[in-house]
Structure formats: C-alpha cells, structure tokens
Amino acid sequence: MPTVTVGTTTIECDHGAILRDVLQEYDFDIDPHNGTASLINCRGHGTCGTCAVEIQRKTHHRGDTRASDDNDVSTDTADITGTDMTTENNRRIDTDSPDTRGSDDTSVPVDSHTVIERIRLSVPPHTSNPELRLACQTRVRGDITVIKHDGLWGHHTDDDQDKQ
C-alpha cells in the first residue's frame, strides 16, 4: 500500500486513492485547503485550485525525499499554450510518456496531471512548478511526501520563504 507523509505523520492509503480524500479522511495536521477555502471550494472538481500541494516522491534507498523528476512521474508538462516545461536543473520532461491513470504501476507515485488540473495550474497565482498538484485531481500510486504552502491557493508566498 502507498504511504502519504505530511510533516511527521505517515499513513497508508489505498492504491489509487484521491489525495484530497486521504488528507481529509485521516485528519492530518493540515487540510488540503487554507483559510476560508476549507469552507468555500469546488469540492474536488479541480476548478478552484485551492487544494494545491507540492508532491515529493519518497526514495527508500537513501531515506530522504526528493522532488519528482522525469524518471519519477509520468506527467504531461506542456502547458495549455503547448510550451514544454523543464525541471529545475533544466532537463526536458518527457511529454510523450504514456498516461498512467488507472495504472497499477507502483513505480509511478502519482498519476499524470489531468486536463482540468493543467489548465487550473496555468492560471495565476500558480506557476509552472511540476511538483505542484491539485490534491483533488491526484491519485496516489506510490509513496509520497506532501507539502502544503501558505496562501489561499496553496502557492508559495513570502511567508513560506520566512519559514525556511
């Protein structure tokens, strides 16, 4: 079974579980939403973008976590204008990789971005960070660490920088 870690809490969830449901069901220290968005949101349809979280794949061989890269997640990273995105170290992410929705492949920790997710994450205040996902659109397929940032939409804010 895949595990989801938030802060110091790690739980197991069903393979293919929707991350938003996992975060709400297991009463983590964080809600997938910040502030008033916990009351007023799209209820998992992917249209509001307030459940944005950063996903990192857990690597067992080193005992640490690292951000997903082109070898970890099969993600269509072309934005809605058709522009390819690259990872932080400027490697091109394979936009031709097969979609993993419904896959039983545990080597892929989460499914590809959905169409609605790609569209919503392309609109400010979100950025083209490939690790940023909408919890309501993300199915957990492997062990991951979830980071929730400040800001109504879960995007990086100046407060995030002050905490680091």
PDB file of C-alpha atoms in Angstrom:
ATOM      1  CA  MET A   1       0.000   0.000   0.000  1.00  0.00           C
ATOM      2  CA  PRO A   2       1.254   3.505  -0.772  1.00  0.00           C
ATOM      3  CA  THR A   3       2.126   5.856   2.068  1.00  0.00           C
ATOM      4  CA  VAL A   4       1.440   9.580   2.332  1.00  0.00           C
ATOM      5  CA  THR A   5       3.621  11.657   4.653  1.00  0.00           C
ATOM      6  CA  VAL A   6       2.648  15.124   5.845  1.00  0.00           C
ATOM      7  CA  GLY A   7       5.059  16.663   8.334  1.00  0.00           C
ATOM      8  CA  THR A   8       5.917  13.894  10.787  1.00  0.00           C
ATOM      9  CA  THR A   9       2.772  11.837  10.134  1.00  0.00           C
ATOM     10  CA  THR A  10       2.822   8.891   7.726  1.00  0.00           C
ATOM     11  CA  ILE A  11      -0.207   6.767   6.893  1.00  0.00           C
ATOM     12  CA  GLU A  12      -1.034   4.062   4.389  1.00  0.00           C
ATOM     13  CA  CYS A  13      -3.779   4.605   1.861  1.00  0.00           C
ATOM     14  CA  ASP A  14      -5.431   2.558  -0.842  1.00  0.00           C
ATOM     15  CA  HIS A  15      -3.634   2.338  -4.177  1.00  0.00           C
ATOM     16  CA  GLY A  16      -5.274   4.919  -6.446  1.00  0.00           C
ATOM     17  CA  ALA A  17      -6.854   6.915  -3.603  1.00  0.00           C
ATOM     18  CA  ILE A  18      -7.511  10.581  -4.314  1.00  0.00           C
ATOM     19  CA  LEU A  19      -5.044  12.640  -2.284  1.00  0.00           C
ATOM     20  CA  ARG A  20      -7.653  15.201  -1.154  1.00  0.00           C
ATOM     21  CA  ASP A  21      -9.772  12.395   0.314  1.00  0.00           C
ATOM     22  CA  VAL A  22      -6.747  10.865   2.044  1.00  0.00           C
ATOM     23  CA  LEU A  23      -5.805  14.197   3.635  1.00  0.00           C
ATOM     24  CA  GLN A  24      -9.353  14.796   4.861  1.00  0.00           C
ATOM     25  CA  GLU A  25     -10.109  11.226   5.959  1.00  0.00           C
ATOM     26  CA  TYR A  26      -7.010  10.699   8.062  1.00  0.00           C
ATOM     27  CA  ASP A  27      -7.201  14.083   9.823  1.00  0.00           C
ATOM     28  CA  PHE A  28      -3.663  15.224   9.108  1.00  0.00           C
ATOM     29  CA  ASP A  29      -2.315  18.344  10.766  1.00  0.00           C
ATOM     30  CA  ILE A  30      -3.123  20.146   7.526  1.00  0.00           C
ATOM     31  CA  ASP A  31      -6.247  20.470   5.468  1.00  0.00           C
ATOM     32  CA  PRO A  32      -5.814  20.355   1.695  1.00  0.00           C
ATOM     33  CA  HIS A  33      -7.200  23.922   1.756  1.00  0.00           C
ATOM     34  CA  ASN A  34      -6.000  27.088   3.515  1.00  0.00           C
ATOM     35  CA  GLY A  35      -8.145  29.631   5.347  1.00  0.00           C
ATOM     36  CA  THR A  36     -11.674  30.198   4.087  1.00  0.00           C
ATOM     37  CA  ALA A  37     -11.026  27.818   1.206  1.00  0.00           C
ATOM     38  CA  SER A  38     -11.661  24.970   3.654  1.00  0.00           C
ATOM     39  CA  LEU A  39     -15.307  26.094   3.647  1.00  0.00           C
ATOM     40  CA  ILE A  40     -15.633  27.551   0.167  1.00  0.00           C
ATOM     41  CA  ASN A  41     -14.049  25.381  -2.535  1.00  0.00           C
ATOM     42  CA  CYS A  42     -15.050  23.367  -5.592  1.00  0.00           C
ATOM     43  CA  ARG A  43     -15.405  20.124  -3.559  1.00  0.00           C
ATOM     44  CA  GLY A  44     -12.942  18.182  -5.652  1.00  0.00           C
ATOM     45  CA  HIS A  45     -13.817  19.216  -9.192  1.00  0.00           C
ATOM     46  CA  GLY A  46     -10.442  20.861  -9.860  1.00  0.00           C
ATOM     47  CA  THR A  47     -11.831  24.260 -10.759  1.00  0.00           C
ATOM     48  CA  CYS A  48     -10.878  26.417  -7.760  1.00  0.00           C
ATOM     49  CA  GLY A  49      -7.228  25.385  -7.364  1.00  0.00           C
ATOM     50  CA  THR A  50      -7.221  25.899  -3.586  1.00  0.00           C
ATOM     51  CA  CYS A  51      -6.058  22.357  -2.777  1.00  0.00           C
ATOM     52  CA  ALA A  52      -2.686  22.816  -4.495  1.00  0.00           C
ATOM     53  CA  VAL A  53       0.105  20.907  -2.750  1.00  0.00           C
ATOM     54  CA  GLU A  54       3.708  20.098  -3.543  1.00  0.00           C
ATOM     55  CA  ILE A  55       4.316  16.385  -4.097  1.00  0.00           C
ATOM     56  CA  GLN A  56       7.671  14.769  -3.449  1.00  0.00           C
ATOM     57  CA  ARG A  57       8.402  11.123  -4.083  1.00  0.00           C
ATOM     58  CA  LYS A  58       9.859   9.220  -1.158  1.00  0.00           C
ATOM     59  CA  THR A  59      13.051   7.367  -2.028  1.00  0.00           C
ATOM     60  CA  HIS A  60      13.675   4.401   0.215  1.00  0.00           C
ATOM     61  CA  HIS A  61      17.257   3.672  -0.763  1.00  0.00           C
ATOM     62  CA  ARG A  62      18.520   6.958   0.685  1.00  0.00           C
ATOM     63  CA  GLY A  63      15.902   7.508   3.336  1.00  0.00           C
ATOM     64  CA  ASP A  64      15.141  11.001   2.084  1.00  0.00           C
ATOM     65  CA  THR A  65      12.621  12.672  -0.158  1.00  0.00           C
ATOM     66  CA  ARG A  66      13.184  14.439  -3.398  1.00  0.00           C
ATOM     67  CA  ALA A  67      11.019  16.275  -5.826  1.00  0.00           C
ATOM     68  CA  SER A  68       9.627  14.167  -8.617  1.00  0.00           C
ATOM     69  CA  ASP A  69      11.520  14.417 -11.868  1.00  0.00           C
ATOM     70  CA  ASP A  70      11.159  12.986 -15.347  1.00  0.00           C
ATOM     71  CA  ASN A  71      12.081   9.493 -14.149  1.00  0.00           C
ATOM     72  CA  ASP A  72       9.608   9.523 -11.259  1.00  0.00           C
ATOM     73  CA  VAL A  73       6.305  10.774 -12.591  1.00  0.00           C
ATOM     74  CA  SER A  74       4.783  10.343 -15.993  1.00  0.00           C
ATOM     75  CA  THR A  75       3.462  13.870 -16.334  1.00  0.00           C
ATOM     76  CA  ASP A  76       2.326  15.745 -19.385  1.00  0.00           C
ATOM     77  CA  THR A  77       4.079  19.032 -18.671  1.00  0.00           C
ATOM     78  CA  ALA A  78       3.067  21.031 -21.703  1.00  0.00           C
ATOM     79  CA  ASP A  79       1.048  23.981 -20.518  1.00  0.00           C
ATOM     80  CA  ILE A  80      -2.185  24.965 -22.241  1.00  0.00           C
ATOM     81  CA  THR A  81      -0.264  27.041 -24.767  1.00  0.00           C
ATOM     82  CA  GLY A  82       1.703  23.945 -25.815  1.00  0.00           C
ATOM     83  CA  THR A  83       5.004  25.130 -24.334  1.00  0.00           C
ATOM     84  CA  ASP A  84       7.205  22.416 -22.846  1.00  0.00           C
ATOM     85  CA  MET A  85       8.322  22.898 -19.267  1.00  0.00           C
ATOM     86  CA  THR A  86      11.633  21.801 -17.825  1.00  0.00           C
ATOM     87  CA  THR A  87      12.709  20.668 -14.394  1.00  0.00           C
ATOM     88  CA  GLU A  88      14.722  22.839 -12.003  1.00  0.00           C
ATOM     89  CA  ASN A  89      18.005  21.514 -13.401  1.00  0.00           C
ATOM     90  CA  ASN A  90      16.744  22.353 -16.893  1.00  0.00           C
ATOM     91  CA  ARG A  91      16.209  18.792 -18.131  1.00  0.00           C
ATOM     92  CA  ARG A  92      13.299  18.446 -20.501  1.00  0.00           C
ATOM     93  CA  ILE A  93      10.428  16.408 -19.118  1.00  0.00           C
ATOM     94  CA  ASP A  94       9.127  13.764 -21.500  1.00  0.00           C
ATOM     95  CA  THR A  95       5.740  14.997 -22.645  1.00  0.00           C
ATOM     96  CA  ASP A  96       5.220  11.890 -24.770  1.00  0.00           C
ATOM     97  CA  SER A  97       5.215   9.468 -21.833  1.00  0.00           C
ATOM     98  CA  PRO A  98       2.089   7.329 -21.506  1.00  0.00           C
ATOM     99  CA  ASP A  99      -0.737   8.375 -19.235  1.00  0.00           C
ATOM    100  CA  THR A 100      -0.801   6.354 -16.031  1.00  0.00           C
ATOM    101  CA  ARG A 101      -4.365   6.963 -14.900  1.00  0.00           C
ATOM    102  CA  GLY A 102      -5.712   3.612 -13.780  1.00  0.00           C
ATOM    103  CA  SER A 103      -2.252   2.080 -13.801  1.00  0.00           C
ATOM    104  CA  ASP A 104      -1.156  -0.481 -11.219  1.00  0.00           C
ATOM    105  CA  ASP A 105       2.470   0.602 -11.663  1.00  0.00           C
ATOM    106  CA  THR A 106       3.762   1.413  -8.182  1.00  0.00           C
ATOM    107  CA  SER A 107       6.972   2.913  -9.592  1.00  0.00           C
ATOM    108  CA  VAL A 108       4.910   5.977 -10.530  1.00  0.00           C
ATOM    109  CA  PRO A 109       3.895   7.690  -7.250  1.00  0.00           C
ATOM    110  CA  VAL A 110       1.012   9.752  -8.672  1.00  0.00           C
ATOM    111  CA  ASP A 111      -0.964   9.894 -11.899  1.00  0.00           C
ATOM    112  CA  SER A 112      -0.362  12.387 -14.677  1.00  0.00           C
ATOM    113  CA  HIS A 113      -1.890  15.843 -14.423  1.00  0.00           C
ATOM    114  CA  THR A 114      -5.499  15.840 -15.581  1.00  0.00           C
ATOM    115  CA  VAL A 115      -6.570  18.298 -18.272  1.00  0.00           C
ATOM    116  CA  ILE A 116      -8.539  20.414 -15.782  1.00  0.00           C
ATOM    117  CA  GLU A 117      -5.544  20.393 -13.430  1.00  0.00           C
ATOM    118  CA  ARG A 118      -3.129  21.580 -16.144  1.00  0.00           C
ATOM    119  CA  ILE A 119      -5.497  24.382 -17.062  1.00  0.00           C
ATOM    120  CA  ARG A 120      -6.108  25.495 -13.454  1.00  0.00           C
ATOM    121  CA  LEU A 121      -2.422  25.378 -12.504  1.00  0.00           C
ATOM    122  CA  SER A 122      -1.554  27.540 -15.525  1.00  0.00           C
ATOM    123  CA  VAL A 123      -3.598  30.440 -14.117  1.00  0.00           C
ATOM    124  CA  PRO A 124      -2.065  32.792 -11.508  1.00  0.00           C
ATOM    125  CA  PRO A 125      -1.217  32.666  -8.694  1.00  0.00           C
ATOM    126  CA  HIS A 126       0.062  29.210  -9.616  1.00  0.00           C
ATOM    127  CA  THR A 127       3.307  28.709 -11.508  1.00  0.00           C
ATOM    128  CA  SER A 128       4.623  26.027 -13.819  1.00  0.00           C
ATOM    129  CA  ASN A 129       6.198  24.107 -10.914  1.00  0.00           C
ATOM    130  CA  PRO A 130       5.862  20.438 -11.999  1.00  0.00           C
ATOM    131  CA  GLU A 131       5.734  19.299  -8.362  1.00  0.00           C
ATOM    132  CA  LEU A 132       2.624  21.414  -7.672  1.00  0.00           C
ATOM    133  CA  ARG A 133      -0.535  19.326  -7.928  1.00  0.00           C
ATOM    134  CA  LEU A 134      -4.209  19.691  -7.085  1.00  0.00           C
ATOM    135  CA  ALA A 135      -4.930  17.218  -4.278  1.00  0.00           C
ATOM    136  CA  CYS A 136      -8.435  16.637  -5.650  1.00  0.00           C
ATOM    137  CA  GLN A 137      -7.066  15.518  -9.027  1.00  0.00           C
ATOM    138  CA  THR A 138      -4.126  13.423  -7.792  1.00  0.00           C
ATOM    139  CA  ARG A 139      -4.357   9.655  -7.359  1.00  0.00           C
ATOM    140  CA  VAL A 140      -1.721   8.156  -5.074  1.00  0.00           C
ATOM    141  CA  ARG A 141       0.114   5.213  -6.693  1.00  0.00           C
ATOM    142  CA  GLY A 142       3.300   5.156  -4.587  1.00  0.00           C
ATOM    143  CA  ASP A 143       4.972   6.598  -1.501  1.00  0.00           C
ATOM    144  CA  ILE A 144       4.891  10.408  -1.433  1.00  0.00           C
ATOM    145  CA  THR A 145       5.523  13.364   0.845  1.00  0.00           C
ATOM    146  CA  VAL A 146       3.040  16.248   0.708  1.00  0.00           C
ATOM    147  CA  ILE A 147       3.940  19.867   1.451  1.00  0.00           C
ATOM    148  CA  LYS A 148       1.185  22.466   1.798  1.00  0.00           C
ATOM    149  CA  HIS A 149       2.317  26.044   1.250  1.00  0.00           C
ATOM    150  CA  ASP A 150       0.779  29.235   2.613  1.00  0.00           C
ATOM    151  CA  GLY A 151      -1.566  31.322   0.540  1.00  0.00           C
ATOM    152  CA  LEU A 152      -5.235  30.752  -0.220  1.00  0.00           C
ATOM    153  CA  TRP A 153      -4.358  28.672  -3.272  1.00  0.00           C
ATOM    154  CA  GLY A 154      -1.519  26.757  -1.620  1.00  0.00           C
ATOM    155  CA  HIS A 155       1.069  28.591  -3.699  1.00  0.00           C
ATOM    156  CA  HIS A 156       4.401  29.881  -2.409  1.00  0.00           C
ATOM    157  CA  THR A 157       4.127  33.200  -0.576  1.00  0.00           C
ATOM    158  CA  ASP A 158       6.618  35.452   1.166  1.00  0.00           C
ATOM    159  CA  ASP A 159       5.562  33.754   4.432  1.00  0.00           C
ATOM    160  CA  ASP A 160       6.817  30.424   3.030  1.00  0.00           C
ATOM    161  CA  GLN A 161      10.247  31.945   2.459  1.00  0.00           C
ATOM    162  CA  ASP A 162      10.342  33.312   6.032  1.00  0.00           C
ATOM    163  CA  LYS A 163       9.736  29.816   7.464  1.00  0.00           C
ATOM    164  CA  GLN A 164      12.721  28.299   5.650  1.00  0.00           C
TER     165      GLN A 164
END
